[in-house]
Coordinates of C-alpha atoms in Angstrom, one line a residue:
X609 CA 0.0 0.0 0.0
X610 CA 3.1 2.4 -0.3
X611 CA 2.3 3.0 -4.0
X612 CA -1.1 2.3 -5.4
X613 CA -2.1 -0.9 -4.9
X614 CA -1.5 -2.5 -8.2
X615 CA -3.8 -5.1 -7.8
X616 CA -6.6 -3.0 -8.1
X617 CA -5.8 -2.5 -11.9
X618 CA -4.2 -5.3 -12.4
X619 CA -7.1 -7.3 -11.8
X620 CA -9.4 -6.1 -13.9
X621 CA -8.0 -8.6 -16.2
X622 CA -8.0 -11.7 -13.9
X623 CA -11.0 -14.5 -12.7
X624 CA -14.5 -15.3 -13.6
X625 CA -17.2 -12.9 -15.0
X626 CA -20.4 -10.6 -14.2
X627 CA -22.5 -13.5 -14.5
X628 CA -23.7 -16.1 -11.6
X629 CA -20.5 -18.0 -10.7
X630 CA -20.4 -22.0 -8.9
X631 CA -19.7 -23.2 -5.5
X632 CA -15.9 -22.6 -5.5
X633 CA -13.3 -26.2 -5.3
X634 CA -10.9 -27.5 -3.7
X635 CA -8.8 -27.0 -6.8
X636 CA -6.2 -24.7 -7.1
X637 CA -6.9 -21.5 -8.6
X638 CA -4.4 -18.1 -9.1
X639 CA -4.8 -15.3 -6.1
X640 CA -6.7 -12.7 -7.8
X641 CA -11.4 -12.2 -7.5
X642 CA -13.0 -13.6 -4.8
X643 CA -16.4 -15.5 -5.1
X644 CA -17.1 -17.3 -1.8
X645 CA -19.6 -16.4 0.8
X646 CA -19.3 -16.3 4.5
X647 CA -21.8 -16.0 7.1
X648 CA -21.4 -15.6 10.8
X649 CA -23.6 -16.7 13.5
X650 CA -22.9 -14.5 16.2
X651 CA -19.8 -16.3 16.9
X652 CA -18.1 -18.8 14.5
X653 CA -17.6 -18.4 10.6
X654 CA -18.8 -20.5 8.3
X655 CA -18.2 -21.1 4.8
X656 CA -21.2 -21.9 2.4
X657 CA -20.9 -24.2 -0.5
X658 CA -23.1 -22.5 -2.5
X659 CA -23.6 -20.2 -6.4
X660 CA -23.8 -17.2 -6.7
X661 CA -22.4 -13.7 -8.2
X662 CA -19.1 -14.2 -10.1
X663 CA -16.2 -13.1 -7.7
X664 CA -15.8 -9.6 -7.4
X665 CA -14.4 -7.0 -5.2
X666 CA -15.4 -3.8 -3.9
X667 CA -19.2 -4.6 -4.4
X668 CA -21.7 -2.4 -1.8
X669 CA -23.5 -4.8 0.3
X670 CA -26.4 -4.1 3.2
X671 CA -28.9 -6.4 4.8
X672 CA -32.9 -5.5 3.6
X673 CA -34.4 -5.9 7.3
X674 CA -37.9 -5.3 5.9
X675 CA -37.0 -8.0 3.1
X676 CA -35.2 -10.2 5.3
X677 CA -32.4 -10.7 3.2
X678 CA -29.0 -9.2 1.9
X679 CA -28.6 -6.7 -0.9
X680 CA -25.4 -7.0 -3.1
X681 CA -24.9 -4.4 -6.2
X682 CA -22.3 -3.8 -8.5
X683 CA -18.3 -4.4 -8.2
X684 CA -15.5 -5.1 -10.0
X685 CA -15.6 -9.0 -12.1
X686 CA -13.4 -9.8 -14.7
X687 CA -15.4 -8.4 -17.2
X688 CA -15.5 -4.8 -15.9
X689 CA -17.6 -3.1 -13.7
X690 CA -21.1 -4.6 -12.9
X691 CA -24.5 -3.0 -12.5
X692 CA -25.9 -6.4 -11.0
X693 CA -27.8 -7.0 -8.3
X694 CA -28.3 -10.2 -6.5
X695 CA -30.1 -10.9 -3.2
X696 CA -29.2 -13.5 0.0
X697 CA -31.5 -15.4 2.0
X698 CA -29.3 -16.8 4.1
X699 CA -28.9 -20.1 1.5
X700 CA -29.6 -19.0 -1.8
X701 CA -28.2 -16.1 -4.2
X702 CA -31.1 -14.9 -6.5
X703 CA -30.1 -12.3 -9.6
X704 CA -32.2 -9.5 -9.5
X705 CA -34.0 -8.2 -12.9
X706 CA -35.1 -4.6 -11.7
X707 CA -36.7 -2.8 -14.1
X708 CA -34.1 0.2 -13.1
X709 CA -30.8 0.1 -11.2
X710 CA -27.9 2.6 -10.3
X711 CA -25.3 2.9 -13.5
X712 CA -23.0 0.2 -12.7
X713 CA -20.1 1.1 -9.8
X714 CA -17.8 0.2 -7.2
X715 CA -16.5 1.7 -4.2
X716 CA -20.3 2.5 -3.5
X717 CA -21.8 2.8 0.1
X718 CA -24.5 1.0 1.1
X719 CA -27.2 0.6 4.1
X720 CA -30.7 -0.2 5.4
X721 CA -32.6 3.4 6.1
X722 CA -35.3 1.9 9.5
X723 CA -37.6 4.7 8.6
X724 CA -37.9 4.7 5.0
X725 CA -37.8 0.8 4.8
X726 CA -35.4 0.9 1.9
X727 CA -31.4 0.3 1.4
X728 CA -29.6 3.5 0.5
X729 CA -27.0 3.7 -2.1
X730 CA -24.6 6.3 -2.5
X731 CA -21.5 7.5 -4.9
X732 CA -19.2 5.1 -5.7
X733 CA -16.7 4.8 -8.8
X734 CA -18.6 4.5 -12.0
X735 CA -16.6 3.8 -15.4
X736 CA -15.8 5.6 -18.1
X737 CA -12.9 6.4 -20.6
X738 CA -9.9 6.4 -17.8
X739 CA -9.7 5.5 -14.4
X740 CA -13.8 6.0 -13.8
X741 CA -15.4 9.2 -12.2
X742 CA -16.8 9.6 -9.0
X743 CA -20.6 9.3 -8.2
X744 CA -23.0 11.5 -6.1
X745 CA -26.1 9.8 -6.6
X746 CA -28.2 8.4 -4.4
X747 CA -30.8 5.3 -5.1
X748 CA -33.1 3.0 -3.4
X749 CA -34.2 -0.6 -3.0
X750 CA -37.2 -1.4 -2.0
X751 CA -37.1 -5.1 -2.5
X752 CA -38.0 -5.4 -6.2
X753 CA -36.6 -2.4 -8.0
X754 CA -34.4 0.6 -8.1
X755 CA -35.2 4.1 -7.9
X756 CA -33.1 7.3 -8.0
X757 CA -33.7 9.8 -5.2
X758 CA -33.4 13.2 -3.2
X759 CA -31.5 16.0 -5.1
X760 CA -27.8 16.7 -5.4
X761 CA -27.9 20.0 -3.7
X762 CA -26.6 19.9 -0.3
X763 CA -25.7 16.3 -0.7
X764 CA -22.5 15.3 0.6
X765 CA -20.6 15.4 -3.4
X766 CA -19.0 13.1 -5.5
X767 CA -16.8 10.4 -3.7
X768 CA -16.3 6.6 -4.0
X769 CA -14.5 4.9 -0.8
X770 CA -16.9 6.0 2.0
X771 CA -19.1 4.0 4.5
X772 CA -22.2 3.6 5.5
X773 CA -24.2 2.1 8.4
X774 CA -27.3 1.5 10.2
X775 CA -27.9 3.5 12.9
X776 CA -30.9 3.0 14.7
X777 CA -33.3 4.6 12.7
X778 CA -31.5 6.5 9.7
X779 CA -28.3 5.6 7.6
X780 CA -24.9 7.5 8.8
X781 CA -22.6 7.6 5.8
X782 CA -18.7 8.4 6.4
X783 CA -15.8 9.6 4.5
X784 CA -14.5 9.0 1.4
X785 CA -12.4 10.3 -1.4
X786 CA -11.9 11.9 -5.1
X787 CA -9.1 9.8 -6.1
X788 CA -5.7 10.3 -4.3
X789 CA -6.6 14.5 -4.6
X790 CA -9.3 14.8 -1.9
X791 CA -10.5 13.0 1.4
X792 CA -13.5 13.2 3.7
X793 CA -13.6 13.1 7.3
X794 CA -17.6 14.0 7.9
X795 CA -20.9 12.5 8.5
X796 CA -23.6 12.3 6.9
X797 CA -27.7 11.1 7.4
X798 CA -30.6 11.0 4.4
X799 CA -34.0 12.3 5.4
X800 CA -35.4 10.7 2.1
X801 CA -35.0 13.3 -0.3
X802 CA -32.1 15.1 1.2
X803 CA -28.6 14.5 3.0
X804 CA -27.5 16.5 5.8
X805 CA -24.2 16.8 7.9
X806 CA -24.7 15.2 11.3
X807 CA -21.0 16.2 12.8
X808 CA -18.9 19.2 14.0
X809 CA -15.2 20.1 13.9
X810 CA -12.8 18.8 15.3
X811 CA -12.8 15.8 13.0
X812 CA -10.9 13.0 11.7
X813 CA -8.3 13.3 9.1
X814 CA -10.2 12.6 5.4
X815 CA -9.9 8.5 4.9
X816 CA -11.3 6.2 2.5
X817 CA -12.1 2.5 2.6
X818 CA -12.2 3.2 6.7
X819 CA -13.3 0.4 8.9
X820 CA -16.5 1.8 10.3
X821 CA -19.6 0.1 12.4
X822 CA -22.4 1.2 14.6
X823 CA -21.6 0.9 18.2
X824 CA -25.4 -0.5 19.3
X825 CA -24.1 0.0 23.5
X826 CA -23.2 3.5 23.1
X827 CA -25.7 5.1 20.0
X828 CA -22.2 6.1 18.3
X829 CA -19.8 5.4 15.2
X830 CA -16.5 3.5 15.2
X831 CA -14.1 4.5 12.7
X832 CA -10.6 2.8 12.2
X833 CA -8.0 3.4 9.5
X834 CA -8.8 3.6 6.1
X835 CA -6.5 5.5 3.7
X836 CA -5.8 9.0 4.0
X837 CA -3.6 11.4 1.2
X838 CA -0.4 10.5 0.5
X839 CA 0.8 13.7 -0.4
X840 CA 3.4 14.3 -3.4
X841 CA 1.6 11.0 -4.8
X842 CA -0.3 11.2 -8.4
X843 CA -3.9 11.4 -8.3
X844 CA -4.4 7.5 -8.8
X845 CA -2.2 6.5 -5.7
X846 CA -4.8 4.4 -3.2
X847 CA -3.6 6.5 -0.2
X848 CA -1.7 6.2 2.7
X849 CA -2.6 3.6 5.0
X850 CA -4.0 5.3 8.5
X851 CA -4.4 3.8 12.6
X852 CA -5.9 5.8 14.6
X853 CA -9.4 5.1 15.9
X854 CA -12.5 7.6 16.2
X855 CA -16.0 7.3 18.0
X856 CA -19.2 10.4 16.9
X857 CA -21.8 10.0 19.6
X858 CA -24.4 13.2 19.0
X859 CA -22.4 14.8 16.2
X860 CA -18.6 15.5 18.7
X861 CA -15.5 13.3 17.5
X862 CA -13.6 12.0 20.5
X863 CA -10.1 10.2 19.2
X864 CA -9.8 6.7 21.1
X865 CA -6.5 5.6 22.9
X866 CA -4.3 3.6 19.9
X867 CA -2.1 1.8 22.4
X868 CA -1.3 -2.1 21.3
X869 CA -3.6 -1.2 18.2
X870 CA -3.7 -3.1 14.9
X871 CA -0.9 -2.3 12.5
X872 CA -3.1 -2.7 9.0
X873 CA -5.1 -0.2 7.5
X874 CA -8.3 -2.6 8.1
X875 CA -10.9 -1.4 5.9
X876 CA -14.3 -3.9 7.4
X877 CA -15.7 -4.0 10.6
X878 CA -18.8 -5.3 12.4
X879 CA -20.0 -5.4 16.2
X880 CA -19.9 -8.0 18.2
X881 CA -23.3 -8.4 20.0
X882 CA -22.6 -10.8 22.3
X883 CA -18.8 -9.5 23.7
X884 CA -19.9 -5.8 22.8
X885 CA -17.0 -4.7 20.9
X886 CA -16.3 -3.7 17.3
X887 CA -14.4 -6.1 15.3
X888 CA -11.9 -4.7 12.3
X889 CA -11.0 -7.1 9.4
X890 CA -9.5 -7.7 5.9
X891 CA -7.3 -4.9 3.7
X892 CA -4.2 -5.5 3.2
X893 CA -0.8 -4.9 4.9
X894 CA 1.9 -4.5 2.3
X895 CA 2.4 -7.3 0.5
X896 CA -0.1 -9.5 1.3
X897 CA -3.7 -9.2 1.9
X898 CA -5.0 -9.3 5.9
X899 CA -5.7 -12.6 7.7
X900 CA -6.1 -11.6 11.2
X901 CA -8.8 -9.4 13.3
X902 CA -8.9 -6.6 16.0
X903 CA -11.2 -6.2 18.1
X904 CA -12.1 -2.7 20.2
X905 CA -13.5 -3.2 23.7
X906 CA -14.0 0.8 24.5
X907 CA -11.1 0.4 26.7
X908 CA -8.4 -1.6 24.7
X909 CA -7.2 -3.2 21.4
X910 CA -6.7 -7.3 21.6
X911 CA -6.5 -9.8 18.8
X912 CA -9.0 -11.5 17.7
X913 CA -9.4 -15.0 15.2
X914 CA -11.2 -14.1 11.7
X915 CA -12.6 -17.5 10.4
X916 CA -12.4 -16.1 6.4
X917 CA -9.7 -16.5 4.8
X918 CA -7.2 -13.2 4.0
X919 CA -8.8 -10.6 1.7
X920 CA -9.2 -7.2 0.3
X921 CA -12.2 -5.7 -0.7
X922 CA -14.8 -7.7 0.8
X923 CA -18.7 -7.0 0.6
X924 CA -19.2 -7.0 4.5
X925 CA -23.0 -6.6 6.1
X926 CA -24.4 -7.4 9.5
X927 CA -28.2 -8.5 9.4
X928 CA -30.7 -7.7 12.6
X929 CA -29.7 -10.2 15.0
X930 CA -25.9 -9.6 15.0
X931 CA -25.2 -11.8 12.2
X932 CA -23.1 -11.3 9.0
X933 CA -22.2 -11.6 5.8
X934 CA -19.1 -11.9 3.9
X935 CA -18.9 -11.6 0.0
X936 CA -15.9 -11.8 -2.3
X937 CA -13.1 -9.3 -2.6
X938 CA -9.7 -10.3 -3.6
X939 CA -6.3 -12.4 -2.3
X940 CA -4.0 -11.1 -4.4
X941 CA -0.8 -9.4 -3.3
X942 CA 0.6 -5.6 -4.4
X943 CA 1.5 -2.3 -3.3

């Protein structure tokens, strides 16, 4: 991650396509798209043998509380950027056929809104003659189709790279950035038809990719790490790779003790219901993508075992009951 992560280009190129994919093998196959899925319990991993979308990484991915299932859009596959979306019931992968859908994207943020009983998509990197442009659209799912919504004025601008969240009963959307030239540190909620900021200065350093969850104890967001400017860099470098730790509880920033923290710019986290602590998972510590997990305690930093296998890129979503859902990304090495 001291240059620009290679592999993001370079694997444009590499396995499977945009359509469904198989249950992956035993066999060996070269580091490169991901196309396994993960669920967790609560507590343990588990792998599940089962088809669905073609590996991919950096698709958007949310849980549909109303629908009782997870929403997965978009990504990159080997055969470019991908406007699909598929749905997970816990077993099964279905393809969507909305009548609309978002321009195809990745990078995008994603999340269930309570009180509009929709997931919210926003921005993301959408292709086009060079590196792809930055998004500032916002759309909807509501279970059978797309729909575009609320205006661009006042909305929080083009960026790809940020997250978003449940939190209680609106979406909190953080971060982000415009290539390696610009990166956000602030919050942001949807009302339905408009986005307003929901934080104050002093704030965290801009980031993108950050590892962010909702802390359910406390009614406030965790943010680790992510990638922040890497100044003197061109404008496609993927950042520099950041570790410190930030909670927002009623729009203030409080930084969090670092001490004994994680040394990888983790980029996925959940929280842990049952031990009350936010987990951080998968990126990628130069070379080689992440294989262990962090967990935060409000108090402490400790390690802790990630039953999927090392990654970048992931689709990561909790559901309602504190379980999860891991999608894709990729294994293979750069910086």
């Amino acid at each position: 991650m001291k240059t620009t992560l290679l592999a993001i280009v370079i694997l444009l190129a590499a396995c499977g396509g945009s359509q469904g994919g198989a249950p992956s093998s035993a066999s060996p196959r070269a580091p490169g798209p991901l196309g396994d899925t993960w669920t967790r319990d609560g507590t343990t991993w588990h792998r599940q043998d089962v088809a669905g979308p073609a590996p991919r990484y950096l698709a958007a991915l949310a849980y549909d509380t109303s629908r009782h299932d997870f929403v997965l859009f978009g990504g990159q596959t080997a055969k470019g950027t991908s406007g699909e979306t598929w749905t997970f019931d816990g077993t099964t992968w279905t393809a969507m056929t909305p009548a609309h859908h978002p321009p195809p994207r990745r990078n995008a943020a994603m999340a269930y809104d309570p009180s509009r009983q929709v997931v919210v998509l926003y921005g993301g990197l959408v292709p086009d003659q060079g590196e792809g442009r930055e998004a500032a659209d916002t759309w909807t799912w509501n279970g059978a189709d797309w729909a575009q919504a609320g205006s661009a004025i006042g909305a929080p601008g083009v960026r790809q790279s940020a997250g978003m969240v449940t939190a209680a009963d609106h979406v909190v959307l953080f971060g982000g950035r415009i290539g390696n030239i610009e990166y956000f540190g602030d919050a942001w909620t949807w009302n339905g038809a408009t986005w307003a900021r929901i934080d104050r200065d002093p704030r965290p350093q801009g980031r993108g990719g950050a590892a962010i969850a909702w802390d359910r104890d406390d009614s406030s967001l965790f943010v680790y790490g992510g990638l922040g400017i890497r100044q003197g860099a061109g404008p496609g470098n993927q950042g520099l790779p950041l570790g410190d730790a930030w909670s927002m509880k009623n729009g203030a920033w409080t930084q969090l003790p670092t001490p004994g923290r994680p040394t990888a710019a983790y980029e996925s986290a959940i929280w842990d219901w049952n031990m009350h602590r936010a987990i951080v998972m998968f990126g990628i510590e130069c070379p080689d993508p992440v294989i262990a997990g962090w967990s935060w305690d409000g108090s402490g930093w400790s390690p802790t075992q990630v039953g999927v296998t090392a990654r970048w890129g992931a689709a990561v979503a909790q559901d309602d009951k504190g379980g999860a859902l891991v999608f894709g990304g990729s294994d293979e090495s750069g910086c």
